[in-house]
Short mmCIF file of C-alpha atoms in Angstrom, two decimals:
data_model
loop_
_atom_site.label_atom_id
_atom_site.label_comp_id
_atom_site.label_asym_id
_atom_site.label_seq_id
_atom_site.Cartn_x
_atom_site.Cartn_y
_atom_site.Cartn_z
CA HIS A 1 0.00 0.00 0.00
CA ALA A 2 1.24 3.48 -0.81
CA ARG A 3 2.11 5.67 2.17
CA PRO A 4 -0.10 8.74 2.34
CA PRO A 5 1.78 12.03 1.78
CA CYS A 6 2.62 14.22 4.79
CA ARG A 7 0.52 17.29 5.14
CA PRO A 8 1.43 20.41 7.03
CA ALA A 9 0.15 20.62 10.54
CA PRO A 10 -2.87 22.77 11.09
CA PRO A 11 -2.39 26.26 12.55
CA ALA A 12 -3.78 25.27 15.89
CA PHE A 13 -1.14 22.56 16.28
CA ARG A 14 1.69 25.01 15.41
CA ARG A 15 0.51 27.45 18.06
CA ARG A 16 0.41 24.70 20.68
CA ARG A 17 3.97 23.58 19.68
CA MET A 18 5.43 27.10 20.08
CA ALA A 19 3.71 27.41 23.42
CA SER A 20 5.35 24.19 24.61
CA LEU A 21 8.80 25.48 23.48
CA ASP A 22 8.29 28.71 25.42
CA ALA A 23 7.45 26.71 28.44
CA ASP A 24 10.70 24.71 28.10
CA VAL A 25 13.09 27.84 27.99
CA PRO A 26 14.07 29.09 31.49
CA TRP A 27 13.21 32.69 32.27
CA TRP A 28 16.76 33.73 33.05
CA VAL A 29 17.92 32.79 29.54
CA LEU A 30 15.42 35.17 28.09
CA LEU A 31 16.64 37.86 30.50
CA VAL A 32 20.27 37.38 29.38
CA VAL A 33 19.29 37.58 25.72
CA LEU A 34 17.33 40.77 26.30
CA ALA A 35 20.25 42.33 28.25
CA ALA A 36 22.68 41.45 25.46
CA LEU A 37 20.41 43.02 22.89
CA ALA A 38 20.11 46.18 24.99
CA ALA A 39 23.91 46.39 25.41
CA LEU A 40 24.45 45.92 21.66
CA LEU A 41 22.01 48.67 20.86
CA ALA A 42 23.65 51.02 23.38
CA LEU A 43 27.13 50.31 22.01
CA THR A 44 25.99 50.87 18.45
CA GLY A 45 24.71 54.28 19.39
CA ALA A 46 27.86 55.21 21.38
CA ILE A 47 30.41 54.47 18.62
CA PRO A 48 29.49 57.47 16.44
CA ALA A 49 29.62 59.71 19.51
CA LEU A 50 33.10 58.43 20.41
CA GLY A 51 34.24 59.00 16.84
CA ARG A 52 32.99 62.57 16.88
CA ALA A 53 34.74 63.26 20.20
CA ALA A 54 38.04 61.79 19.01
CA SER A 55 37.80 63.79 15.80
CA GLY A 56 37.31 66.94 17.85
CA ARG A 57 40.37 66.20 19.96
CA ARG A 58 42.50 65.53 16.87
CA LYS A 59 41.36 68.77 15.32
CA LYS A 60 42.34 70.77 18.42
CA THR A 61 45.78 69.10 18.50
CA ASP A 62 46.32 69.54 14.78
CA ASP A 63 45.60 73.23 15.11
CA VAL A 64 48.69 73.52 17.35
CA ILE A 65 51.18 71.12 15.65
CA PRO A 66 49.81 69.49 12.50
CA ASP A 67 52.08 66.45 12.20
CA SER A 68 54.06 64.11 14.40
CA PRO A 69 57.57 64.89 12.97
CA ARG A 70 57.09 68.58 13.65
CA ARG A 71 55.87 67.82 17.15
CA GLY A 72 59.00 65.73 17.83
CA GLN A 73 61.28 68.41 16.42
CA GLN A 74 59.66 71.01 18.64
CA LEU A 75 60.23 68.83 21.71
CA VAL A 76 63.91 68.39 20.81
CA GLU A 77 64.37 72.14 20.38
CA ASP A 78 62.63 72.86 23.68
CA LEU A 79 64.86 70.32 25.46
CA ARG A 80 68.01 71.79 23.87
CA ASP A 81 67.03 75.31 24.90
CA ALA A 82 66.36 74.11 28.44
CA LEU A 83 69.76 72.40 28.65
CA GLU A 84 71.59 75.46 27.36
CA THR A 85 70.22 77.49 30.25
CA GLU A 86 71.76 75.11 32.81
CA PRO A 87 74.87 76.53 34.54
CA TRP A 88 76.92 73.38 33.87
CA CYS A 89 76.24 73.40 30.13
CA PRO A 90 79.14 74.76 27.99
CA LYS A 91 78.48 78.17 26.48
CA MET A 92 79.43 78.79 22.85
CA GLU A 93 79.70 81.99 20.86
CA ILE A 94 80.61 81.96 17.17
CA LYS A 95 81.37 84.88 14.87
CA ASP A 96 82.60 85.45 11.33
CA TRP A 97 86.27 86.30 11.02
CA GLN A 98 85.46 90.00 10.53
CA GLN A 99 84.00 90.15 14.07
CA ALA A 100 86.48 87.76 15.71
CA GLY A 101 88.03 90.64 17.67
CA GLU A 102 84.76 90.98 19.60
CA LEU A 103 85.40 87.61 21.29
CA PRO A 104 87.28 88.20 24.57
CA GLY A 105 90.70 86.57 24.49
CA CYS A 106 90.57 85.60 20.80
CA PRO A 107 94.10 84.37 19.88
CA TRP A 108 93.87 85.40 16.20
CA ASN A 109 94.27 88.92 14.85
CA PHE A 110 92.50 89.51 11.53
CA ASP A 111 92.50 93.32 11.68
CA SER A 112 94.52 93.75 8.49
CA CYS A 113 92.79 90.93 6.55
CA HIS A 114 90.43 91.77 3.69
CA THR A 115 89.65 88.40 2.10
CA VAL A 116 89.39 84.75 3.10
CA PRO A 117 92.81 83.97 1.54
CA ASP A 118 94.30 86.69 3.77
CA VAL A 119 92.69 85.00 6.77
CA LEU A 120 94.08 81.60 5.80
CA GLU A 121 97.56 83.06 5.41
CA ARG A 122 97.23 84.61 8.86
CA ILE A 123 96.09 81.35 10.49
CA TRP A 124 98.73 79.15 8.84
CA ARG A 125 101.44 81.82 9.33
CA SER A 126 104.72 81.65 7.47
CA PRO A 127 107.27 80.28 7.71
CA LEU A 128 105.29 77.09 7.17
CA CYS A 129 106.77 73.68 7.85
CA PRO A 130 107.50 72.09 4.42
CA GLU A 131 105.66 68.89 5.34
CA LEU A 132 102.46 70.89 5.95
CA GLN A 133 102.49 72.92 2.74
CA THR A 134 100.33 70.36 0.89
CA ALA A 135 97.71 70.55 3.65
CA PHE A 136 97.56 74.35 3.40
CA ASP A 137 97.28 74.23 -0.40
CA ALA A 138 94.45 71.68 -0.26
CA LEU A 139 92.56 73.69 2.34
CA SER A 140 93.02 77.14 0.79
CA ASN A 141 91.54 75.98 -2.52
CA ARG A 142 88.33 74.77 -0.90
CA VAL A 143 87.50 77.16 1.95
CA LYS A 144 84.52 79.47 1.38
CA ASN A 145 84.30 81.18 4.77
CA VAL A 146 86.02 81.22 8.15
CA GLN A 147 84.46 81.64 11.59
CA VAL A 148 85.84 81.73 15.11
CA ALA A 149 84.12 79.93 18.00
CA ARG A 150 84.63 80.54 21.71
CA VAL A 151 83.52 77.76 24.05
CA GLN A 152 83.44 78.10 27.82
CA ALA A 153 83.44 74.65 29.40
CA THR A 154 82.61 74.02 33.05
CA MET A 155 83.74 70.41 33.60
CA PRO A 156 86.65 71.05 33.75
CA THR A 157 86.59 74.82 33.67
CA ALA A 158 88.33 76.02 30.51
CA THR A 159 87.93 78.38 27.56
CA HIS A 160 88.60 77.01 24.09
CA PHE A 161 88.89 78.82 20.77
CA THR A 162 88.60 77.14 17.41
CA ILE A 163 88.52 78.03 13.74
CA VAL A 164 85.53 76.73 11.73
CA TYR A 165 86.27 76.29 8.02
CA SER A 166 83.19 76.27 5.75
CA LEU A 167 84.00 74.59 2.43
CA HIS A 168 82.44 75.23 -0.96
CA THR A 169 80.88 71.75 -0.73
CA GLY A 170 78.95 72.72 2.42
CA ALA A 171 81.13 70.60 4.71
CA GLU A 172 82.71 72.10 7.83
CA LEU A 173 86.12 71.48 9.38
CA PHE A 174 87.56 72.86 12.60
CA GLY A 175 90.98 73.49 14.07
CA GLY A 176 91.96 74.45 17.60
CA SER A 177 93.85 77.54 18.66
CA PRO A 178 97.67 77.35 18.39
CA LEU A 179 99.75 76.32 21.34
CA GLU A 180 101.62 79.36 22.58
CA HIS A 181 104.82 77.48 23.29
CA ALA A 182 104.80 76.09 19.72
CA VAL A 183 105.42 79.57 18.33
CA GLY A 184 109.01 80.29 17.39
CA LEU A 185 109.98 76.72 16.47
CA ASP A 186 112.83 76.03 14.11
CA LEU A 187 110.87 75.01 11.00
CA GLY A 188 113.83 74.08 8.83
CA GLN A 189 114.52 77.37 6.98
CA ASP A 190 117.92 78.94 7.01
CA GLU A 191 118.75 82.05 9.01
CA ASP A 192 118.30 84.47 6.09
CA VAL A 193 114.79 83.18 5.32
CA ARG A 194 113.76 83.34 8.95
CA ALA A 195 115.19 86.84 9.26
CA ARG A 196 113.11 88.05 6.30
CA SER A 197 109.94 86.23 7.47
CA PRO A 198 107.54 88.11 9.72
CA SER A 199 107.35 86.97 13.31
CA PRO A 200 104.52 84.41 13.66
CA ARG A 201 103.44 85.88 16.97
CA ARG A 202 103.55 89.43 15.65
CA GLY A 203 101.85 88.64 12.34
CA GLY A 204 99.06 86.26 13.24
CA LEU A 205 98.45 86.06 16.98
CA ARG A 206 97.35 88.60 19.51
CA ARG A 207 99.90 89.10 22.27
CA ARG A 208 98.73 87.77 25.61
CA ARG A 209 99.22 89.94 28.67
CA GLY A 210 102.66 89.29 30.15
CA SER A 211 103.79 87.11 27.26
CA GLY A 212 107.10 87.73 25.59
CA SER A 213 109.25 85.97 23.07
CA PRO A 214 110.03 82.48 24.34
CA THR A 215 113.64 81.68 25.06
CA SER A 216 115.27 78.54 23.74
CA GLN A 217 115.37 77.05 27.24
CA GLU A 218 111.64 77.71 27.70
CA GLU A 219 110.89 76.13 24.33
CA ALA A 220 112.94 73.07 25.19
CA SER A 221 111.26 72.59 28.57
CA GLU A 222 107.77 73.16 27.16
CA ALA A 223 108.40 70.77 24.27
CA THR A 224 109.06 68.00 26.76
CA ASP A 225 105.58 68.59 28.19
CA ILE A 226 104.07 67.39 24.89
CA LEU A 227 103.93 63.63 24.61
CA LEU A 228 104.94 63.87 20.94
CA PRO A 229 107.20 66.91 20.41
CA CYS A 230 107.44 66.06 16.71
CA LEU A 231 103.87 67.39 16.33
CA LEU A 232 104.71 70.90 17.55
CA PRO A 233 105.03 72.39 14.01
CA PHE A 234 101.36 71.53 13.45
CA TYR A 235 100.29 72.58 16.95
CA ARG A 236 101.70 76.07 16.24
CA ILE A 237 98.86 76.30 13.69
CA HIS A 238 96.07 74.19 15.13
CA ASP A 239 95.93 72.32 18.42
CA GLY A 240 93.84 69.52 16.91
CA PHE A 241 91.86 69.23 13.68
CA GLY A 242 88.59 67.53 12.78
CA VAL A 243 85.28 67.35 10.97
CA LEU A 244 81.98 68.97 12.00
CA LEU A 245 78.51 67.83 11.03
CA SER A 246 77.05 70.55 13.23
CA THR A 247 78.63 73.46 15.09
CA ARG A 248 76.50 72.45 18.11
CA HIS A 249 78.86 69.49 18.53
CA LEU A 250 81.87 71.73 19.24
CA PRO A 251 81.41 72.04 23.04
CA LEU A 252 81.41 68.27 23.51
CA LEU A 253 84.35 67.71 21.17
CA LEU A 254 86.46 70.41 22.81
CA SER A 255 85.68 69.05 26.27
CA SER A 256 86.27 65.39 25.30
CA PRO A 257 88.67 65.32 22.33
CA THR A 258 88.77 61.52 21.97
CA GLU A 259 84.98 61.24 21.75
CA GLY A 260 82.81 61.66 18.67
CA ILE A 261 79.18 62.68 18.25
CA ASN A 262 77.00 61.84 15.25
CA GLY A 263 79.91 61.88 12.81
CA SER A 264 81.69 64.94 14.23
CA CYS A 265 85.13 64.11 15.63
CA TYR A 266 88.80 65.01 15.84
CA TYR A 267 91.01 63.41 13.21
CA VAL A 268 94.15 64.92 14.71
CA TYR A 269 93.91 65.00 18.49
CA PRO A 270 94.91 68.15 20.40
CA ALA A 271 97.87 68.01 22.76
CA ARG A 272 95.56 67.44 25.74
CA GLY A 273 94.07 64.44 23.93
CA LEU A 274 97.35 62.59 23.36
CA GLU A 275 97.49 59.42 25.42
CA PRO A 276 99.61 56.28 25.71
CA VAL A 277 97.91 53.15 24.44
CA THR A 278 100.20 50.26 25.45
CA LEU A 279 102.50 49.40 28.33
CA ARG A 280 104.92 47.24 26.36
CA ARG A 281 105.86 50.04 23.97
CA PRO A 282 105.66 53.83 24.48
CA LEU A 283 103.09 54.35 21.73
CA ILE A 284 101.13 57.60 21.79
CA ARG A 285 97.80 57.84 19.99
CA PHE A 286 97.74 61.14 18.10
CA ALA A 287 95.19 60.72 15.29
CA ARG A 288 92.14 58.83 14.18
CA VAL A 289 91.99 56.73 11.02
CA ASP A 290 88.46 55.39 11.48
CA ARG A 291 86.28 53.93 14.24
CA THR A 292 88.46 50.85 14.64
CA CYS A 293 91.95 52.16 13.88
CA SER A 294 94.20 54.86 15.35
CA ALA A 295 97.49 56.40 14.27
CA CYS A 296 100.22 56.24 16.89
CA ALA A 297 103.91 57.04 17.20
CA ASP A 298 106.73 55.79 19.42
CA ARG A 299 107.81 58.71 21.58
CA SER A 300 111.08 57.00 22.51
CA LEU A 301 112.40 57.35 18.95
CA GLU A 302 114.18 60.47 17.77
CA GLN A 303 112.39 60.27 14.41
CA PRO A 304 109.19 58.32 15.03
CA VAL A 305 107.05 56.87 12.26
CA VAL A 306 103.34 56.12 12.14
CA VAL A 307 102.13 52.90 13.74
CA TYR A 308 98.55 51.88 12.94
CA LEU A 309 96.81 50.34 15.93
CA GLU A 310 93.64 48.31 15.39
CA ARG A 311 90.98 47.92 18.05
CA ASN A 312 91.94 44.26 18.49
CA GLY A 313 95.53 45.31 19.36
CA GLU A 314 97.11 44.50 16.01
CA GLN A 315 99.93 46.91 15.07
CA THR A 316 101.20 47.82 11.61
CA GLU A 317 104.28 50.03 11.31
CA ASP A 318 104.58 52.38 8.35
CA ASP A 319 107.51 54.46 7.13
CA GLU A 320 105.47 57.70 7.05
CA GLU A 321 106.33 60.42 9.54
CA PRO A 322 103.58 61.83 11.79
CA LEU A 323 103.64 65.32 10.20
CA ALA A 324 103.27 63.84 6.72
CA PHE A 325 100.36 61.74 7.99
CA ILE A 326 98.69 64.87 9.39
CA ALA A 327 99.16 66.72 6.09
CA ASP A 328 97.53 63.82 4.23
CA THR A 329 94.68 63.73 6.76
CA VAL A 330 93.91 67.45 6.39
CA SER A 331 94.03 67.10 2.60
CA ASN A 332 91.68 64.11 2.68
CA VAL A 333 89.04 65.65 4.93
CA ALA A 334 89.21 68.84 2.84
CA GLY A 335 88.20 66.74 -0.16
CA GLN A 336 91.40 66.59 -2.18
#
């Protein structure tokens, strides 16, 4: 026999079935469902309000400083200004060579100079050591402007002067003030040439109060105070030489000559930055080659040569003299 087809239940049966299902669901489940629906509706209405409030806050902030990089730059400038007002922070004043005489105690005298070449001649004063002539030539062909900086350090207390060379390429180099006891050195010329040459102290440096011409005995005793007396011909021009990425780095470099900051550093250390590096051999570090290598010289030798010292302690002796190395270094950083 064929099975009769199923027919949909009558409406009365469907109503009784739904009633039985409602009777089977606990009341607290319905309460939870209703609470969840109410919370969802409330959250849906709150989201646009939160968005409008956040948009208002962003607009107020953007009216003051529109973007994050500018906001960070402003914070850095505010912090720098706050540090510069601290009494322990070094104070720096920098002027073009025409106004250098306004700096108290400036060691250079540019009163009779009219052009940048005149200034360079005054700084590198003749007679010039023959080994350093190439350095002067390389520098004089590339310098666009010259400034003088005066830095007053507090730890330790000291006043430093330095020349800032601005090159045509936009790069900046710096050289320290000359050592007073390096003036008057025998630079290798004969007596007639030295007699015709202007006095270095009279031609290029301001006389310090109470300072006179150094005697040979004074020069000999003061030369022994320098760990590498063979560097005195360069120190009569610049007590240290280096590269600047920003003039704001000068106070730190002058206070800590062996340190570097963001690419600014000494490449020829000043006399106060010379230091022994080994106990087995009297090597004195006098210049920087790169981050991992230094140029040294043996102070026990009458005519020392350059010894390259790697960070791992490896030593390589060259036949180049320290003054020739310095001349090459100045030429290289000047872009020759």
